[in-house]
Short mmCIF file of C-alpha atoms and ligand atoms in Angstrom, two decimals:
data_model
loop_
_atom_site.label_atom_id
_atom_site.label_comp_id
_atom_site.label_asym_id
_atom_site.label_seq_id
_atom_site.Cartn_x
_atom_site.Cartn_y
_atom_site.Cartn_z
CA MET A 5 30.75 -139.13 -10.17
CA LYS A 6 34.85 -139.87 -10.45
CA LEU A 7 35.66 -141.70 -14.15
CA TRP A 8 35.87 -144.41 -11.50
CA GLY A 9 33.18 -144.35 -9.83
CA GLY A 10 31.04 -147.24 -10.87
CA ARG A 11 31.87 -150.52 -8.03
CA PHE A 12 31.74 -147.25 -5.18
CA THR A 13 28.51 -146.70 -3.24
CA LYS A 14 29.97 -143.15 -1.42
CA PRO A 15 32.17 -140.07 -2.54
CA THR A 16 35.39 -140.11 -1.90
CA ASN A 17 36.22 -137.84 1.81
CA GLU A 18 36.72 -134.54 0.11
CA LEU A 19 39.85 -134.61 2.17
CA VAL A 20 41.23 -137.95 0.51
CA ASP A 21 40.35 -135.66 -2.75
CA GLU A 22 42.83 -132.79 -1.74
CA TYR A 23 45.23 -135.64 -0.52
CA THR A 24 45.28 -137.82 -2.74
CA ALA A 25 45.41 -135.27 -5.53
CA SER A 26 48.80 -134.47 -8.10
CA ILE A 27 46.87 -132.11 -10.34
CA TYR A 28 48.31 -129.55 -8.03
CA PHE A 29 51.88 -130.14 -9.73
CA ASP A 30 50.99 -132.37 -12.81
CA LYS A 31 49.43 -129.98 -14.63
CA LYS A 32 52.55 -129.50 -15.93
CA LEU A 33 52.57 -132.30 -17.63
CA ALA A 34 49.75 -131.39 -19.57
CA LYS A 35 51.23 -130.86 -22.85
CA TYR A 36 52.93 -134.25 -23.06
CA ASP A 37 49.87 -136.05 -21.47
CA ILE A 38 47.81 -134.95 -24.60
CA GLN A 39 50.86 -135.16 -27.36
CA GLY A 40 50.81 -138.62 -25.89
CA SER A 41 46.78 -139.24 -26.15
CA LEU A 42 47.18 -137.33 -30.15
CA ALA A 43 49.76 -140.69 -30.71
CA HIS A 44 47.40 -143.56 -28.54
CA VAL A 45 44.07 -142.07 -30.17
CA GLU A 46 45.61 -142.25 -33.47
CA MET A 47 47.32 -145.59 -33.06
CA LEU A 48 43.93 -146.89 -32.49
CA ASN A 49 42.59 -146.21 -35.21
CA VAL A 50 45.37 -146.99 -37.28
CA CYS A 51 44.91 -150.60 -35.54
CA GLY A 52 41.25 -150.81 -35.97
CA ILE A 53 40.61 -150.19 -32.44
CA ILE A 54 38.72 -147.29 -33.25
CA SER A 55 37.07 -145.87 -36.06
CA LYS A 56 38.30 -143.41 -38.05
CA GLU A 57 35.29 -141.37 -37.79
CA ASP A 58 36.02 -141.12 -34.41
CA ALA A 59 39.56 -140.38 -33.65
CA ASP A 60 38.75 -137.64 -35.25
CA LYS A 61 37.09 -136.73 -32.85
CA ILE A 62 38.97 -136.86 -30.17
CA THR A 63 42.05 -135.07 -32.08
CA GLU A 64 40.30 -132.42 -32.32
CA GLY A 65 38.43 -132.18 -28.74
CA LEU A 66 41.90 -132.67 -27.46
CA LYS A 67 43.54 -129.90 -29.77
CA LYS A 68 40.66 -127.88 -27.96
CA VAL A 69 40.82 -128.85 -24.53
CA ALA A 70 45.06 -127.91 -25.32
CA ALA A 71 43.82 -124.66 -26.28
CA LYS A 72 42.13 -124.93 -23.52
CA ILE A 73 44.36 -125.56 -20.50
CA GLU A 74 46.85 -123.77 -21.98
CA SER A 75 44.88 -120.03 -21.97
CA GLY A 76 43.72 -120.99 -18.78
CA GLU A 77 39.91 -121.09 -19.35
CA ALA A 78 39.80 -125.27 -18.41
CA GLU A 79 39.56 -125.71 -14.85
CA LEU A 80 41.09 -128.01 -13.26
CA SER A 81 40.06 -129.76 -10.31
CA ALA A 82 41.59 -131.55 -7.86
CA GLU A 83 38.04 -133.61 -7.51
CA SER A 84 39.49 -135.27 -11.53
CA GLU A 85 42.74 -136.13 -9.07
CA ASP A 86 45.36 -135.70 -12.00
CA ILE A 87 46.09 -133.84 -15.48
CA HIS A 88 45.16 -137.53 -16.84
CA MET A 89 41.60 -137.15 -15.38
CA ASN A 90 41.33 -133.55 -15.31
CA VAL A 91 41.79 -133.98 -19.81
CA GLU A 92 39.99 -137.07 -19.90
CA LYS A 93 37.31 -135.47 -18.46
CA LEU A 94 37.76 -132.32 -20.35
CA LEU A 95 37.42 -134.01 -23.44
CA ILE A 96 34.20 -135.57 -22.32
CA GLU A 97 33.25 -132.23 -22.41
CA GLU A 98 34.25 -131.43 -25.63
CA VAL A 99 33.00 -133.76 -27.24
CA GLY A 100 30.34 -135.58 -25.83
CA PRO A 101 30.77 -139.28 -24.59
CA VAL A 102 33.13 -140.52 -27.31
CA GLY A 103 36.35 -138.87 -26.06
CA GLY A 104 35.64 -142.56 -23.24
CA LYS A 105 36.95 -144.09 -25.89
CA LEU A 106 40.69 -142.95 -25.70
CA HIS A 107 41.37 -144.76 -23.01
CA THR A 108 41.05 -147.78 -24.33
CA GLY A 109 44.40 -150.19 -23.66
CA ARG A 110 45.83 -147.88 -21.53
CA SER A 111 46.21 -146.40 -17.77
CA ARG A 112 46.64 -144.09 -16.57
CA ASN A 113 49.91 -146.14 -15.27
CA ASP A 114 51.70 -146.22 -18.66
CA GLN A 115 50.39 -143.18 -19.07
CA VAL A 116 51.67 -141.25 -16.49
CA ALA A 117 55.27 -143.09 -16.95
CA LEU A 118 54.70 -141.48 -20.72
CA ASP A 119 54.58 -137.70 -20.01
CA MET A 120 57.53 -138.67 -17.04
CA ARG A 121 59.47 -139.31 -20.33
CA LEU A 122 58.16 -137.22 -22.62
CA TYR A 123 58.74 -133.72 -20.27
CA LEU A 124 61.97 -134.77 -19.30
CA ARG A 125 63.45 -135.60 -22.67
CA VAL A 126 62.64 -131.69 -23.08
CA ALA A 127 64.31 -130.84 -19.83
CA LEU A 128 67.69 -132.64 -20.55
CA VAL A 129 67.92 -130.76 -23.86
CA ASP A 130 67.39 -126.99 -22.18
CA LEU A 131 70.02 -128.48 -19.72
CA ILE A 132 72.40 -129.34 -22.50
CA SER A 133 71.51 -126.75 -23.95
CA LEU A 134 71.93 -124.02 -21.20
CA LEU A 135 74.90 -125.80 -19.95
CA GLY A 136 76.82 -125.04 -23.74
CA LYS A 137 76.34 -121.07 -23.15
CA VAL A 138 78.19 -122.13 -19.77
CA GLN A 139 80.67 -123.59 -20.69
CA GLU A 140 81.30 -121.10 -23.87
CA SER A 141 81.25 -118.41 -21.59
CA LEU A 142 83.79 -119.47 -19.28
CA LEU A 143 85.52 -120.20 -22.72
CA ASN A 144 85.75 -116.66 -23.91
CA GLN A 145 87.15 -115.93 -20.30
CA ALA A 146 89.65 -118.39 -20.39
CA LYS A 147 90.47 -117.19 -23.63
CA ALA A 148 90.72 -113.14 -22.70
CA ASN A 149 93.06 -115.00 -19.80
CA LEU A 150 95.91 -117.03 -21.85
CA ASP A 151 98.68 -114.45 -20.04
CA THR A 152 97.05 -114.12 -16.81
CA VAL A 153 99.67 -115.39 -14.32
CA MET A 154 97.49 -116.61 -11.33
CA PRO A 155 98.44 -118.80 -7.95
CA GLY A 156 97.11 -121.91 -8.10
CA TYR A 157 95.71 -123.50 -4.82
CA THR A 158 96.02 -126.80 -3.15
CA HIS A 159 94.63 -126.64 0.91
CA LEU A 160 93.82 -123.65 -0.21
CA GLN A 161 97.71 -122.39 0.41
CA ARG A 162 99.26 -120.64 -2.71
CA ALA A 163 101.02 -124.19 -4.74
CA GLN A 164 102.15 -123.75 -8.12
CA PRO A 165 100.94 -120.53 -10.46
CA VAL A 166 98.78 -121.03 -12.71
CA LEU A 167 97.18 -119.06 -16.07
CA PHE A 168 93.78 -117.79 -14.96
CA GLY A 169 92.40 -118.91 -18.63
CA HIS A 170 93.66 -122.44 -17.25
CA HIS A 171 91.32 -122.19 -13.94
CA MET A 172 88.14 -121.08 -16.89
CA SER A 173 88.87 -124.09 -18.68
CA ALA A 174 89.14 -126.63 -15.75
CA TYR A 175 85.00 -125.85 -15.22
CA VAL A 176 85.05 -126.26 -19.07
CA PHE A 177 85.51 -129.72 -18.86
CA MET A 178 83.78 -130.40 -15.12
CA PHE A 179 79.70 -129.44 -17.16
CA GLN A 180 81.54 -131.15 -20.22
CA ARG A 181 81.47 -134.68 -18.29
CA ASP A 182 77.81 -133.09 -17.39
CA VAL A 183 76.46 -132.91 -20.60
CA GLU A 184 77.29 -136.45 -21.72
CA ARG A 185 76.17 -137.95 -19.16
CA LEU A 186 72.72 -136.00 -19.38
CA GLN A 187 73.81 -137.14 -23.07
CA ASP A 188 73.99 -140.44 -22.56
CA SER A 189 71.37 -140.67 -20.29
CA PHE A 190 69.05 -139.31 -23.41
CA LYS A 191 69.14 -142.42 -24.21
CA ARG A 192 66.91 -144.38 -21.25
CA VAL A 193 64.35 -141.89 -21.40
CA ASN A 194 63.95 -142.07 -24.46
CA LYS A 195 61.95 -145.37 -24.06
CA SER A 196 57.84 -145.71 -24.92
CA PRO A 197 55.94 -147.14 -21.73
CA LEU A 198 53.13 -146.63 -23.73
CA GLY A 199 51.19 -150.03 -23.86
CA ALA A 200 52.20 -151.74 -21.20
CA GLY A 201 48.56 -151.02 -19.21
CA ALA A 202 48.14 -150.94 -15.66
CA LEU A 203 51.09 -153.22 -15.35
CA ALA A 204 50.54 -156.54 -17.82
CA GLY A 205 49.77 -155.26 -21.01
CA THR A 206 46.65 -154.49 -22.84
CA THR A 207 43.63 -157.21 -24.24
CA PHE A 208 43.89 -154.99 -28.10
CA PRO A 209 45.38 -155.25 -30.83
CA ILE A 210 47.38 -152.18 -29.89
CA ASP A 211 50.80 -151.43 -31.72
CA ARG A 212 53.52 -150.12 -29.37
CA GLU A 213 56.23 -148.97 -31.84
CA PHE A 214 53.91 -146.81 -34.00
CA VAL A 215 53.53 -144.86 -31.08
CA ALA A 216 57.19 -144.85 -30.08
CA GLU A 217 57.97 -143.79 -33.32
CA ARG A 218 55.08 -141.29 -33.47
CA LEU A 219 56.67 -139.21 -30.35
CA GLY A 220 60.23 -139.96 -31.95
CA PHE A 221 61.31 -142.85 -29.06
CA ASP A 222 63.78 -144.97 -29.81
CA GLY A 223 62.05 -147.61 -28.89
CA ILE A 224 59.84 -149.82 -25.77
CA CYS A 225 60.09 -150.30 -22.67
CA GLU A 226 60.95 -154.25 -23.05
CA ASN A 227 58.97 -155.59 -20.05
CA SER A 228 55.18 -154.37 -19.40
CA LEU A 229 55.72 -154.65 -15.51
CA ASP A 230 59.12 -152.16 -15.34
CA ALA A 231 57.39 -149.69 -17.94
CA VAL A 232 55.39 -148.65 -15.15
CA SER A 233 57.32 -149.15 -12.17
CA ASP A 234 60.52 -147.76 -13.34
CA ARG A 235 61.53 -144.77 -11.97
CA ASP A 236 65.41 -145.10 -12.17
CA PHE A 237 65.63 -142.71 -15.65
CA VAL A 238 64.09 -140.07 -12.25
CA VAL A 239 66.78 -141.29 -9.95
CA GLU A 240 69.31 -140.59 -12.95
CA PHE A 241 68.53 -136.97 -12.89
CA LEU A 242 68.82 -136.12 -9.79
CA ALA A 243 71.83 -138.06 -9.50
CA ASN A 244 72.92 -135.72 -13.00
CA ALA A 245 71.33 -133.55 -11.87
CA SER A 246 73.33 -132.84 -7.90
CA LEU A 247 76.72 -133.34 -9.54
CA ILE A 248 75.53 -130.40 -12.13
CA SER A 249 75.00 -128.42 -8.89
CA THR A 250 78.05 -129.83 -7.35
CA HIS A 251 80.46 -128.48 -10.30
CA LEU A 252 78.28 -124.53 -10.07
CA SER A 253 78.84 -125.01 -6.08
CA ARG A 254 82.38 -125.36 -5.98
CA LEU A 255 83.02 -122.34 -8.64
CA CYS A 256 80.22 -119.84 -6.86
CA GLU A 257 82.35 -120.61 -4.06
CA GLU A 258 85.57 -119.40 -5.58
CA MET A 259 83.37 -116.42 -7.25
CA VAL A 260 83.01 -115.68 -3.54
CA GLN A 261 86.00 -116.27 -2.09
CA TRP A 262 87.56 -113.85 -5.34
CA SER A 263 85.29 -110.83 -5.49
CA SER A 264 86.24 -110.80 -1.24
CA ALA A 265 88.49 -107.74 -0.50
CA GLU A 266 90.89 -110.94 1.01
CA PHE A 267 91.08 -112.10 -2.83
CA ASN A 268 90.00 -109.28 -5.01
CA PHE A 269 90.92 -110.94 -7.98
CA ILE A 270 87.87 -110.33 -9.91
CA GLU A 271 85.06 -108.04 -9.53
CA LEU A 272 80.97 -108.93 -10.59
CA ASP A 273 79.03 -106.58 -12.71
CA ASP A 274 76.97 -105.27 -10.40
CA GLU A 275 74.03 -106.60 -12.77
CA PHE A 276 74.47 -109.92 -10.55
CA THR A 277 75.29 -108.30 -7.11
CA THR A 278 73.10 -106.71 -4.71
CA GLY A 279 73.72 -104.34 -2.00
CA SER A 280 72.37 -104.56 2.05
CA SER A 281 69.79 -102.35 3.42
CA MET A 282 71.70 -101.50 6.38
CA MET A 283 75.32 -100.93 5.17
CA PRO A 284 75.66 -98.66 2.27
CA GLN A 285 79.20 -99.85 1.15
CA LYS A 286 78.44 -103.40 0.92
CA LYS A 287 77.93 -105.51 -3.08
CA ASN A 288 77.16 -108.96 -2.72
CA PRO A 289 77.46 -111.69 -4.13
CA ASP A 290 73.87 -112.99 -4.29
CA VAL A 291 73.61 -115.21 -7.51
CA ALA A 292 76.31 -117.28 -6.39
CA GLU A 293 75.94 -117.61 -3.25
CA LEU A 294 72.62 -118.59 -3.92
CA VAL A 295 73.37 -121.31 -6.72
CA ARG A 296 75.86 -122.88 -3.77
CA GLY A 297 72.40 -122.84 -1.56
CA LYS A 298 70.15 -124.32 -4.03
CA THR A 299 72.73 -126.95 -3.83
CA GLY A 300 71.25 -128.72 -0.55
CA ARG A 301 67.08 -128.64 -2.29
CA VAL A 302 68.95 -130.87 -5.40
CA TYR A 303 71.03 -133.09 -3.62
CA GLY A 304 67.25 -134.14 -0.68
CA HIS A 305 65.04 -134.20 -4.03
CA LEU A 306 68.06 -136.88 -5.17
CA MET A 307 67.19 -138.39 -1.50
CA GLY A 308 64.10 -138.76 -1.98
CA MET A 309 63.72 -139.95 -5.19
CA LEU A 310 65.77 -142.23 -4.17
CA THR A 311 64.14 -142.98 -0.61
CA THR A 312 60.27 -143.75 -2.53
CA LEU A 313 61.47 -146.30 -4.63
CA LYS A 314 63.42 -148.46 -1.91
CA GLY A 315 61.34 -151.57 -0.88
CA LEU A 316 58.39 -150.67 -3.84
CA PRO A 317 57.19 -154.36 -4.64
CA LEU A 318 56.08 -154.02 -8.70
CA ALA A 319 54.21 -152.81 -10.25
CA TYR A 320 52.80 -149.25 -9.47
CA ASN A 321 52.15 -147.61 -6.36
CA LYS A 322 50.94 -144.39 -5.22
CA ASP A 323 53.91 -144.02 -4.03
CA MET A 324 55.91 -143.52 -7.45
CA GLN A 325 53.24 -140.04 -7.68
CA GLU A 326 56.27 -138.69 -5.66
CA ASP A 327 58.23 -138.28 -8.51
CA LYS A 328 57.21 -135.62 -9.81
CA GLU A 329 57.05 -132.37 -7.37
CA GLY A 330 61.78 -132.96 -6.38
CA MET A 331 62.14 -134.24 -10.58
CA PHE A 332 60.35 -130.25 -12.11
CA ASP A 333 62.39 -128.52 -8.58
CA THR A 334 65.55 -129.41 -9.62
CA VAL A 335 64.72 -128.68 -13.97
CA GLU A 336 63.62 -125.11 -12.28
CA THR A 337 67.07 -124.51 -9.97
CA LEU A 338 69.12 -125.30 -12.72
CA LYS A 339 67.41 -123.51 -15.00
CA GLY A 340 67.51 -120.62 -12.99
CA ALA A 341 70.74 -121.36 -11.70
CA LEU A 342 72.46 -122.51 -16.01
CA ALA A 343 70.10 -118.89 -17.33
CA LEU A 344 72.25 -116.80 -14.77
CA PHE A 345 76.49 -118.11 -14.73
CA ALA A 346 76.77 -117.67 -18.30
CA PRO A 347 76.23 -113.96 -19.01
CA MET A 348 77.19 -113.88 -14.49
CA ILE A 349 80.92 -114.43 -16.15
CA GLU A 350 81.23 -112.94 -18.88
CA SER A 351 80.30 -109.66 -17.29
CA MET A 352 83.06 -111.09 -14.81
CA GLN A 353 86.25 -108.11 -14.63
CA VAL A 354 89.02 -110.44 -14.07
CA LYS A 355 91.56 -108.55 -11.79
CA LYS A 356 94.66 -108.90 -13.39
CA GLU A 357 97.51 -107.26 -11.57
CA ASN A 358 96.12 -108.36 -8.76
CA MET A 359 96.40 -111.78 -9.56
CA HIS A 360 99.44 -111.42 -11.17
CA GLN A 361 100.91 -109.33 -7.68
CA ALA A 362 99.34 -112.16 -5.58
CA VAL A 363 101.68 -114.24 -7.18
CA LYS A 364 104.65 -111.94 -6.86
CA GLU A 365 104.05 -112.05 -3.17
CA ASP A 366 104.53 -116.05 -2.13
CA PHE A 367 106.62 -118.75 -2.53
CA SER A 368 104.78 -121.00 -5.07
CA ASN A 369 108.15 -121.21 -7.92
CA ALA A 370 109.44 -122.86 -4.94
CA THR A 371 109.28 -126.25 -6.89
CA ASP A 372 111.17 -124.82 -9.73
CA LEU A 373 113.62 -124.03 -8.00
CA ALA A 374 113.83 -127.32 -6.91
CA ASP A 375 113.65 -128.88 -10.49
CA TYR A 376 116.23 -125.62 -11.67
CA LEU A 377 119.08 -128.48 -9.67
CA VAL A 378 117.91 -131.14 -10.37
CA GLY A 379 118.45 -129.51 -13.57
CA LYS A 380 122.08 -129.62 -12.58
CA GLY A 381 122.04 -133.01 -11.05
CA MET A 382 121.22 -132.80 -7.74
CA PRO A 383 118.50 -135.14 -6.73
CA PHE A 384 114.92 -134.27 -6.04
CA ARG A 385 115.07 -135.14 -2.67
CA GLU A 386 118.16 -133.70 -1.56
CA SER A 387 116.76 -130.51 -3.60
CA HIS A 388 113.36 -130.21 -1.71
CA ALA A 389 115.55 -129.60 1.16
CA VAL A 390 117.54 -127.74 -0.08
CA VAL A 391 114.54 -125.34 -1.45
CA GLY A 392 113.31 -125.39 2.03
CA GLN A 393 115.92 -123.99 3.86
CA VAL A 394 115.82 -120.94 1.37
CA VAL A 395 112.51 -120.65 1.85
CA LEU A 396 112.93 -120.76 5.59
CA HIS A 397 115.93 -118.57 5.35
CA CYS A 398 113.41 -116.38 3.22
CA ILE A 399 110.46 -115.84 5.43
CA ASN A 400 112.71 -114.72 8.16
CA GLN A 401 114.08 -112.04 6.80
CA GLY A 402 110.82 -110.93 5.29
CA GLN A 403 112.02 -111.76 1.45
CA TYR A 404 111.03 -113.58 -1.49
CA LEU A 405 113.33 -116.27 -3.85
CA LEU A 406 113.69 -113.08 -6.14
CA ASP A 407 114.62 -111.02 -3.34
CA LEU A 408 118.05 -113.10 -2.97
CA SER A 409 120.63 -111.70 -4.65
CA LEU A 410 122.88 -114.56 -6.36
CA GLU A 411 125.42 -115.08 -3.29
CA GLU A 412 122.36 -115.38 -1.21
CA PHE A 413 121.66 -118.10 -3.46
CA GLN A 414 124.98 -120.06 -4.25
CA SER A 415 125.87 -120.00 0.24
CA PHE A 416 122.72 -122.81 -0.59
CA SER A 417 124.57 -124.53 -3.34
CA ASN A 418 126.59 -124.06 -6.20
CA LEU A 419 125.11 -125.06 -8.67
CA ILE A 420 123.30 -122.31 -9.20
CA GLU A 421 123.91 -119.77 -11.31
CA GLU A 422 123.18 -116.29 -12.54
CA ASP A 423 120.20 -117.41 -14.93
CA ILE A 424 118.65 -118.46 -11.40
CA PHE A 425 116.14 -115.17 -12.06
CA ASN A 426 114.79 -116.25 -15.31
CA ALA A 427 113.98 -119.14 -14.26
CA LEU A 428 111.78 -118.03 -11.08
CA THR A 429 109.52 -115.92 -12.86
CA PRO A 430 106.27 -116.41 -12.79
CA GLU A 431 105.96 -116.64 -17.05
CA THR A 432 108.39 -118.87 -17.06
CA VAL A 433 107.19 -121.34 -13.83
CA VAL A 434 104.12 -121.21 -16.09
CA ASN A 435 105.36 -121.81 -19.11
CA ALA A 436 107.57 -124.17 -18.23
CA ARG A 437 103.91 -126.55 -17.27
CA ASN A 438 104.45 -128.28 -20.94
CA VAL A 439 103.21 -131.42 -20.66
CA ALA A 440 99.54 -132.33 -22.15
CA GLY A 441 97.26 -131.46 -19.37
CA GLY A 442 99.25 -128.58 -18.44
CA THR A 443 99.19 -124.66 -17.39
CA ALA A 444 102.16 -123.52 -20.20
CA LYS A 445 99.55 -121.13 -22.30
CA ASN A 446 99.65 -123.27 -25.51
CA ARG A 447 98.65 -126.46 -23.51
CA VAL A 448 95.73 -124.14 -22.18
CA GLU A 449 95.37 -123.07 -26.55
CA GLU A 450 95.50 -126.96 -27.01
CA GLN A 451 92.33 -127.48 -24.09
CA ILE A 452 90.53 -124.72 -25.25
CA GLU A 453 90.94 -126.15 -28.56
CA LYS A 454 89.46 -129.80 -27.70
CA ALA A 455 86.63 -127.63 -25.56
CA SER A 456 85.21 -125.92 -28.34
CA ALA A 457 85.00 -129.38 -30.27
CA TYR A 458 83.44 -130.76 -27.70
CA LEU A 459 81.15 -127.43 -27.91
CA LYS A 460 80.48 -128.34 -31.07
CA GLU A 461 79.54 -131.56 -30.53
CA ASN A 462 76.89 -130.45 -28.61
CA LYS A 463 74.54 -128.28 -30.96
CA GLU A 464 74.76 -130.80 -33.44
CA TRP A 465 73.29 -133.07 -30.72
CA ILE A 466 70.92 -130.83 -29.68
CA GLU A 467 70.26 -130.33 -33.04
CA ASP A 468 69.81 -132.99 -34.12
CA LYS A 469 67.33 -134.04 -30.60
CA GLU A 470 64.78 -130.70 -31.36
CA THR A 471 63.79 -132.69 -34.36
CA ILE A 472 61.93 -135.58 -32.10
CA ILE A 473 60.76 -133.69 -29.33
CA GLN A 474 58.48 -130.78 -30.05
CA ALA A 475 54.94 -131.34 -28.41
N1 LIG B 21 48.72 -139.50 -10.60
C1 LIG B 21 49.17 -141.07 -10.54
C2 LIG B 21 50.93 -140.26 -10.58
O1 LIG B 21 51.42 -139.49 -11.08
C3 LIG B 21 49.58 -141.46 -12.23
C4 LIG B 21 48.87 -142.11 -13.04
C5 LIG B 21 47.46 -143.27 -11.07
N2 LIG B 21 47.87 -144.22 -10.96
C6 LIG B 21 46.45 -145.31 -10.52
N3 LIG B 21 46.99 -146.44 -10.75
N4 LIG B 21 46.75 -144.33 -8.99
O2 LIG B 21 51.40 -141.70 -10.04
#
């Protein structure tokens, strides 16, 4: 007999049980479901809705159910549809009919919204902590490469030299925005929908604030209809996750390029690469490729969730059961990628010499020659044209700027003097970009300092939240 079987004259078709069940995936919520129920039953007693004796029995029973689910001893069935009804059924088996008092003043609609929020806030803290480790590994590479000059690119054409440390710290700031977005979303996740009932509230004199406080929420969802209909927090998470995936994917792409023979800028550690079943010489950046590839499923989950919600009338609709798998998969996908990323970056070997060589073998100091002429009084537009001529001359001769003699330089402009040779070295060129946020060594050091301060704040945020989210 179903928990809700009273008004039915026939059992549910087995195919319907199978089709509508969510237990196959929402069993992940078991821990949170029981966490919520423990707070709910305590409140029912405090508000005089059930006796202390009953509340104690239910509490004990719930703890036993939790242990049995955790150990795998409890049997979860599609017939009981979802984790909420499975837990309730197991509770009644454990403590008898008194277990049936747990669901007083509550619906699965507010219950499932609660479980989703309890799950997600833990996931947010975990992800922020994993992002922190990735940021740290990038920052360590940045610190180790404050003298490593590499070509900076636009259009994937060599543009102006930059420090590899500057390039690494760019990603630290990208991930910092991700951290801040997740932290901001935490505020909206951390509100309690419990007490909204099926949609309209409940006739029992419950205390929603009590439950919210017990569970470490910052407050309650103010409108019962909204409380059970809202899955914005899931969409928001998936959107934030999509951007994290974008950032990871861009870095992956660079790692794939840099580790190719064509670039030869880095070598990924053997531990984080794989071989080919046919070609004995191969060392493939599989991890970076797969992280890049998994971006697709994360974007897909975002589109899926938005589409599921579009056009749903208030309040709860069964469609909303589709909120779970995409969210779980996204959390797992990101956790997997981030956990691998930190050691992969930390252990990557940076081929400083090759980077440096690449800078010498190109015209990425051309802007500096133009700027040099500006310094001697020539309008920039004019100097741009002059340097264009110099570059063309060099290309025709198979030379680079620093291969020219002073006489050759002067044949293009007599403003050029002996000091040009120093002005065009990679180190001078890099350190000349001495503007806040620029690639000069001291500016990159400044960025590293700022980033380190952010990382410290992130850690404090995590410590603060960890105390409230423990299930
Ligand atoms: N398994 C359902 C879900 O995940 C729980 C809520 C069901 N409520 C209902 N009235 N059918 O959305």
